[in-house]
Amino acid sequence: MTPIELTDANFQNEVMESDKPVLVDFWAVWCGPCRAIAPIVEELARDYDGKLKVGKVDVDNNPEISMRFGIRSIPTVMVFKGGKVVDQVIGAMPKPKLVEKVVAHLVG
């Protein structure tokens, strides 16, 4: 499973109304650290397929969502559960640390 491309138009349906936890990667094409964590985000989409929805928001193309959640620095990864932000990570981080953040919300 590959990450879903999230937009201002589909964010409500795909994230806020999801019955599964959702990991959202806020990124931009020009952002080096964003490109560095992209393979990790894709691995999480595959590893947790069926348990976790994974999506990516291009902040340049979707300013409404970015402003709504106060994205000031990218990459920012947020975990949503029941339509609420339950965790947030700002900046690039190694896969084990990101997995630790996500798994806590899958079992909780």
PDB file of C-alpha atoms in Angstrom:
ATOM      1  CA  MET A   1       0.000   0.000   0.000  1.00  0.00           C
ATOM      2  CA  THR A   2       1.322   3.439  -0.861  1.00  0.00           C
ATOM      3  CA  PRO A   3       0.486   6.646   0.992  1.00  0.00           C
ATOM      4  CA  ILE A   4      -2.677   8.464  -0.100  1.00  0.00           C
ATOM      5  CA  GLU A   5      -2.227  11.911  -1.607  1.00  0.00           C
ATOM      6  CA  LEU A   6      -4.201  14.138   0.730  1.00  0.00           C
ATOM      7  CA  THR A   7      -5.594  17.459  -0.472  1.00  0.00           C
ATOM      8  CA  ASP A   8      -7.708  20.309   0.849  1.00  0.00           C
ATOM      9  CA  ALA A   9     -10.604  18.576  -0.950  1.00  0.00           C
ATOM     10  CA  ASN A  10     -10.299  15.009   0.441  1.00  0.00           C
ATOM     11  CA  PHE A  11      -8.738  15.612   3.884  1.00  0.00           C
ATOM     12  CA  GLN A  12     -12.043  15.668   5.775  1.00  0.00           C
ATOM     13  CA  ASN A  13     -13.185  12.344   4.344  1.00  0.00           C
ATOM     14  CA  GLU A  14      -9.826  10.521   4.345  1.00  0.00           C
ATOM     15  CA  VAL A  15      -8.486  11.712   7.719  1.00  0.00           C
ATOM     16  CA  MET A  16     -11.086  13.344   9.947  1.00  0.00           C
ATOM     17  CA  GLU A  17     -13.783  10.732   9.243  1.00  0.00           C
ATOM     18  CA  SER A  18     -11.471   7.697   9.097  1.00  0.00           C
ATOM     19  CA  ASP A  19     -12.335   4.720  11.280  1.00  0.00           C
ATOM     20  CA  LYS A  20      -8.603   3.868  11.513  1.00  0.00           C
ATOM     21  CA  PRO A  21      -5.719   5.917  12.896  1.00  0.00           C
ATOM     22  CA  VAL A  22      -4.138   8.086  10.175  1.00  0.00           C
ATOM     23  CA  LEU A  23      -0.495   9.102   9.867  1.00  0.00           C
ATOM     24  CA  VAL A  24      -0.199  12.340   7.886  1.00  0.00           C
ATOM     25  CA  ASP A  25       3.141  13.498   6.491  1.00  0.00           C
ATOM     26  CA  PHE A  26       3.200  17.246   5.745  1.00  0.00           C
ATOM     27  CA  TRP A  27       5.966  17.758   3.169  1.00  0.00           C
ATOM     28  CA  ALA A  28       7.155  19.724   0.112  1.00  0.00           C
ATOM     29  CA  VAL A  29       9.107  18.777  -3.007  1.00  0.00           C
ATOM     30  CA  TRP A  30      11.935  21.216  -2.201  1.00  0.00           C
ATOM     31  CA  CYS A  31      12.420  19.942   1.381  1.00  0.00           C
ATOM     32  CA  GLY A  32      15.505  17.729   1.819  1.00  0.00           C
ATOM     33  CA  PRO A  33      14.542  16.254   5.225  1.00  0.00           C
ATOM     34  CA  CYS A  34      11.075  15.499   3.773  1.00  0.00           C
ATOM     35  CA  ARG A  35      12.677  13.442   1.012  1.00  0.00           C
ATOM     36  CA  ALA A  36      14.815  11.707   3.636  1.00  0.00           C
ATOM     37  CA  ILE A  37      11.800  10.406   5.586  1.00  0.00           C
ATOM     38  CA  ALA A  38       9.653   9.623   2.494  1.00  0.00           C
ATOM     39  CA  PRO A  39      10.874   5.993   2.264  1.00  0.00           C
ATOM     40  CA  ILE A  40      10.107   5.502   5.983  1.00  0.00           C
ATOM     41  CA  VAL A  41       6.567   6.834   5.506  1.00  0.00           C
ATOM     42  CA  GLU A  42       6.108   4.469   2.541  1.00  0.00           C
ATOM     43  CA  GLU A  43       7.393   1.522   4.629  1.00  0.00           C
ATOM     44  CA  LEU A  44       4.903   2.359   7.390  1.00  0.00           C
ATOM     45  CA  ALA A  45       2.083   2.384   4.807  1.00  0.00           C
ATOM     46  CA  ARG A  46       3.093  -1.157   3.767  1.00  0.00           C
ATOM     47  CA  ASP A  47       3.935  -2.490   7.245  1.00  0.00           C
ATOM     48  CA  TYR A  48       0.666  -1.331   8.832  1.00  0.00           C
ATOM     49  CA  ASP A  49      -1.678  -1.807   5.852  1.00  0.00           C
ATOM     50  CA  GLY A  50      -5.168  -2.508   7.178  1.00  0.00           C
ATOM     51  CA  LYS A  51      -4.392  -1.087  10.640  1.00  0.00           C
ATOM     52  CA  LEU A  52      -3.228   2.422   9.774  1.00  0.00           C
ATOM     53  CA  LYS A  53      -4.031   4.815   6.960  1.00  0.00           C
ATOM     54  CA  VAL A  54      -1.015   6.775   5.713  1.00  0.00           C
ATOM     55  CA  GLY A  55      -1.249   9.990   3.716  1.00  0.00           C
ATOM     56  CA  LYS A  56       0.919  12.836   2.488  1.00  0.00           C
ATOM     57  CA  VAL A  57       0.023  16.528   2.229  1.00  0.00           C
ATOM     58  CA  ASP A  58       2.071  18.709  -0.136  1.00  0.00           C
ATOM     59  CA  VAL A  59       2.006  21.949   1.873  1.00  0.00           C
ATOM     60  CA  ASP A  60       2.626  24.123  -1.197  1.00  0.00           C
ATOM     61  CA  ASN A  61      -0.444  22.748  -3.012  1.00  0.00           C
ATOM     62  CA  ASN A  62      -2.715  22.501   0.055  1.00  0.00           C
ATOM     63  CA  PRO A  63      -2.318  25.690   2.122  1.00  0.00           C
ATOM     64  CA  GLU A  64      -5.740  25.369   3.765  1.00  0.00           C
ATOM     65  CA  ILE A  65      -4.889  22.137   5.640  1.00  0.00           C
ATOM     66  CA  SER A  66      -1.410  23.394   6.489  1.00  0.00           C
ATOM     67  CA  MET A  67      -2.813  26.584   8.038  1.00  0.00           C
ATOM     68  CA  ARG A  68      -5.598  24.693   9.826  1.00  0.00           C
ATOM     69  CA  PHE A  69      -3.051  22.560  11.691  1.00  0.00           C
ATOM     70  CA  GLY A  70      -0.456  25.303  12.182  1.00  0.00           C
ATOM     71  CA  ILE A  71       2.265  23.685  10.094  1.00  0.00           C
ATOM     72  CA  ARG A  72       5.274  25.988  10.400  1.00  0.00           C
ATOM     73  CA  SER A  73       8.099  23.540   9.851  1.00  0.00           C
ATOM     74  CA  ILE A  74       8.363  20.499   7.600  1.00  0.00           C
ATOM     75  CA  PRO A  75       8.505  17.622   7.666  1.00  0.00           C
ATOM     76  CA  THR A  76       5.758  17.419  10.260  1.00  0.00           C
ATOM     77  CA  VAL A  77       4.146  14.052  10.866  1.00  0.00           C
ATOM     78  CA  MET A  78       0.833  13.940  12.717  1.00  0.00           C
ATOM     79  CA  VAL A  79      -1.150  10.955  13.926  1.00  0.00           C
ATOM     80  CA  PHE A  80      -4.936  11.390  13.899  1.00  0.00           C
ATOM     81  CA  LYS A  81      -7.362   9.132  15.730  1.00  0.00           C
ATOM     82  CA  GLY A  82     -11.100   9.717  15.767  1.00  0.00           C
ATOM     83  CA  GLY A  83     -10.643  13.006  13.914  1.00  0.00           C
ATOM     84  CA  LYS A  84      -8.234  14.437  16.495  1.00  0.00           C
ATOM     85  CA  VAL A  85      -4.467  14.961  16.482  1.00  0.00           C
ATOM     86  CA  VAL A  86      -3.086  12.518  19.055  1.00  0.00           C
ATOM     87  CA  ASP A  87       0.626  12.861  18.295  1.00  0.00           C
ATOM     88  CA  GLN A  88       3.001  15.030  16.317  1.00  0.00           C
ATOM     89  CA  VAL A  89       6.637  14.858  15.259  1.00  0.00           C
ATOM     90  CA  ILE A  90       8.457  17.811  13.729  1.00  0.00           C
ATOM     91  CA  GLY A  91      11.603  17.190  11.684  1.00  0.00           C
ATOM     92  CA  ALA A  92      13.182  14.077  10.243  1.00  0.00           C
ATOM     93  CA  MET A  93      13.612  11.123  12.565  1.00  0.00           C
ATOM     94  CA  PRO A  94      14.739   7.502  12.264  1.00  0.00           C
ATOM     95  CA  LYS A  95      12.170   4.795  11.537  1.00  0.00           C
ATOM     96  CA  PRO A  96      12.248   3.170  15.031  1.00  0.00           C
ATOM     97  CA  LYS A  97      11.296   6.481  16.663  1.00  0.00           C
ATOM     98  CA  LEU A  98       8.443   7.082  14.206  1.00  0.00           C
ATOM     99  CA  VAL A  99       7.224   3.484  14.609  1.00  0.00           C
ATOM    100  CA  GLU A 100       7.212   3.961  18.390  1.00  0.00           C
ATOM    101  CA  LYS A 101       4.945   7.037  18.016  1.00  0.00           C
ATOM    102  CA  VAL A 102       2.553   5.247  15.636  1.00  0.00           C
ATOM    103  CA  VAL A 103       2.301   1.870  17.373  1.00  0.00           C
ATOM    104  CA  ALA A 104       1.320   3.516  20.658  1.00  0.00           C
ATOM    105  CA  HIS A 105      -1.871   4.719  18.956  1.00  0.00           C
ATOM    106  CA  LEU A 106      -2.637   1.433  17.221  1.00  0.00           C
ATOM    107  CA  VAL A 107      -2.822  -0.467  20.482  1.00  0.00           C
ATOM    108  CA  GLY A 108      -4.310   2.336  22.588  1.00  0.00           C
TER     109      GLY A 108
END
